[in-house]
Coordinates of C-alpha atoms in Angstrom, one line a residue:
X134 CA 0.1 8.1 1.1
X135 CA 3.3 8.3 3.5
X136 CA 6.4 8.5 1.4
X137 CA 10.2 8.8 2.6
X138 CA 13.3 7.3 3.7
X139 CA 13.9 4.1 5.7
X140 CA 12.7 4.2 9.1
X141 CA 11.4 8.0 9.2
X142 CA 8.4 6.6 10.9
X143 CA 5.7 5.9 7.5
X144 CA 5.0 1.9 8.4
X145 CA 4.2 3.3 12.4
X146 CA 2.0 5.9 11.1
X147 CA 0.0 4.0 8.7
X148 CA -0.7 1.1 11.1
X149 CA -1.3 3.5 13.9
X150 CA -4.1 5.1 11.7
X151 CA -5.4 1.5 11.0
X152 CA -5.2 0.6 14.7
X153 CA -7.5 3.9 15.5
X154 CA -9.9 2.8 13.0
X155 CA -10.3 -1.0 14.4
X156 CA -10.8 0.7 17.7
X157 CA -14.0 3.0 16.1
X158 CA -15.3 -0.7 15.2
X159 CA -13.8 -0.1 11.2
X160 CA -12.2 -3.0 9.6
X161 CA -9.1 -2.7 8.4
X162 CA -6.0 -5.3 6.6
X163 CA -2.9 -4.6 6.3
X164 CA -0.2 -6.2 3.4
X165 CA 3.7 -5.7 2.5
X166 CA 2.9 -5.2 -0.8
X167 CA 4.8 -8.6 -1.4
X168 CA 2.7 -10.9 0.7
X169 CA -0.6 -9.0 -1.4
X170 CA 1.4 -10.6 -4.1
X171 CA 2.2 -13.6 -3.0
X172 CA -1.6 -14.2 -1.8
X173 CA -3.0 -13.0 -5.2
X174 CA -0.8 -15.8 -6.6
X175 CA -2.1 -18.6 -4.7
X176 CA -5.8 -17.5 -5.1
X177 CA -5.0 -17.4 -8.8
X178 CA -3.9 -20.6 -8.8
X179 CA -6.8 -22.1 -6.4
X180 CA -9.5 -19.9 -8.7
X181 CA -10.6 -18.0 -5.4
X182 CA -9.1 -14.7 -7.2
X183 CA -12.9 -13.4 -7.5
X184 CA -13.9 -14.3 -4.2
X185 CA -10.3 -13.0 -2.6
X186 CA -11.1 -9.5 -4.1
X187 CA -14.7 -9.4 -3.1
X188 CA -13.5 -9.8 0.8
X189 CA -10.6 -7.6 -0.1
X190 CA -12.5 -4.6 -1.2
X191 CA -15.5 -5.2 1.5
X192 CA -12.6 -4.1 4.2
X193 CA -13.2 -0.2 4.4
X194 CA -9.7 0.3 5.0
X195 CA -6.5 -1.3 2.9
X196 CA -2.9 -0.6 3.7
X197 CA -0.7 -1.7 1.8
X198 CA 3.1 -1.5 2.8
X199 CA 6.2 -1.1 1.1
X200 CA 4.9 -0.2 -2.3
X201 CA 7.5 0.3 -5.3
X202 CA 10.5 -2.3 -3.5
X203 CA 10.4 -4.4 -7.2
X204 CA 8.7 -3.5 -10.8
X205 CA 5.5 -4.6 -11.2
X206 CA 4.8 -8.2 -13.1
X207 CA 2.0 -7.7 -16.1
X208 CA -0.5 -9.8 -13.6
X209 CA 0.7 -7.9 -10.8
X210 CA -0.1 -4.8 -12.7
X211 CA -3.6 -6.4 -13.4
X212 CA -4.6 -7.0 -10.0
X213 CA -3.5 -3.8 -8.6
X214 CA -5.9 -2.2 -11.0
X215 CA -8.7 -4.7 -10.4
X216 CA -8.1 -3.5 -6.4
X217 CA -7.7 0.2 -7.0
X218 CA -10.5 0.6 -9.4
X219 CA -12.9 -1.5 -7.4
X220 CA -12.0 0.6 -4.4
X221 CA -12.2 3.5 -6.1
X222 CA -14.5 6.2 -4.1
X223 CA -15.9 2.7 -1.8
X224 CA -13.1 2.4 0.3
X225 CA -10.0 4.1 2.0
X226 CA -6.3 2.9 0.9
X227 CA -3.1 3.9 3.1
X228 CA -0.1 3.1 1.1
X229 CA 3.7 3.5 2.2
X230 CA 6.9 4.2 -0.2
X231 CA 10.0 5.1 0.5
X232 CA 9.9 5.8 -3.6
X233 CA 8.9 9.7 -3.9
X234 CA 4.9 9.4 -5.8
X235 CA 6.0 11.0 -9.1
X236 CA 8.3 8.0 -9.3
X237 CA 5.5 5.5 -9.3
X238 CA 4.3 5.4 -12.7
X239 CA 8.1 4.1 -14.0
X240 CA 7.6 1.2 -11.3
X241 CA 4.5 0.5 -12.3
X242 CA 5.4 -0.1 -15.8
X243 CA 2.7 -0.8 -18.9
X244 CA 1.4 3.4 -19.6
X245 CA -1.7 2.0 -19.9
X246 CA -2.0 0.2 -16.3
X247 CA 0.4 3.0 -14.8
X248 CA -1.9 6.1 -15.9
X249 CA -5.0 4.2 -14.9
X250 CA -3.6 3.2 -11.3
X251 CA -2.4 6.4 -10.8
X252 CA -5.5 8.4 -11.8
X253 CA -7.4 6.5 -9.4
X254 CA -4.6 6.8 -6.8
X255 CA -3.8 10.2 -7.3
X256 CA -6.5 12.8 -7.3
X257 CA -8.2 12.1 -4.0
X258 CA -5.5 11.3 -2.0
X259 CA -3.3 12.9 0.9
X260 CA 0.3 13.0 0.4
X261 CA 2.6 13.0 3.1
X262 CA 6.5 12.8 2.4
X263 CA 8.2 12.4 5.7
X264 CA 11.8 13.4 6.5
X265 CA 14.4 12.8 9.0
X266 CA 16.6 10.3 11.1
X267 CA 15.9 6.7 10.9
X268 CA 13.7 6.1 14.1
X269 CA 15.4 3.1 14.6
X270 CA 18.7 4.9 14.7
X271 CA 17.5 7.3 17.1
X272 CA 15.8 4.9 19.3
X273 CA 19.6 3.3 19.4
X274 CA 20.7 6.3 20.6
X275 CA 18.2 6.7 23.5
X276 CA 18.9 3.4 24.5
X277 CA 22.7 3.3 24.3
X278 CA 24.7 3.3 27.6
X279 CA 27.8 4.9 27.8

């Protein structure tokens, strides 16, 4: 998990980590949380939903991007469980946030769904909360002429 502000570097990291991993010959997808959503929606409505998550959860490495931007919708809630829990100890998630982890469980919403996401989030995972200048502001600055 790479938490912190905008631009301190935590979408770079976690794709550079997935790029290492296609490299070794390791599958990986990446998501914006919002396009996950979006795609879960359609495959809802075409009835691939099971079939979508089977292929989802075969890839040994997930990232998902931008995580906690809006609250979670009650089937949005449902389908993040259904992927967390059938990942759970089978295969690797990398999630970015600029939303600090302990405020997760308020975005997440429902008690129920937000303590069972989290458990399964939470007590295996590495935490990294990133600080500093935007990157993009300093790589404005490098490339500024005066």
């Amino acid at each position: 998990m790479f938490t912190g502000a905008t631009g301190c570097g935590k979408t770079f990291l976690g794709c550079a980590i997935g790029h290492y991993f296609c490299q070794q010959g390791i599958p990986a997808r990446y998501y914006r949380i919002k396009g996950l959503q979006e795609q879960l929606r359609q495959v809802h409505g075409e009835g691939s939903y099971p079939r979508f998550l089977a292929q989802l959860n075969k890839t040994p490495i997930l990232i998902l991007d931008d995580w906690g931007m809006e609250m979670l919708t009650s089937q949005q809630r449902s389908d993040l469980l259904d992927i967390i829990d059938a990942r759970h100890e089978q295969g690797s998630m990398i999630i970015m946030s600029q939303l600090p982890v302990a405020k997760w469980h308020e975005l997440i919403g429902e008690a129920t769904y937000a303590d069972a996401i989290m458990d399964r989030l939470i007590h295996r995972s590495q935490r990294f909360e990133l600080q500093g200048e935007s990157m993009r502001k300093l790589e404005m600055n490098l490339t500024e002429t005066s």
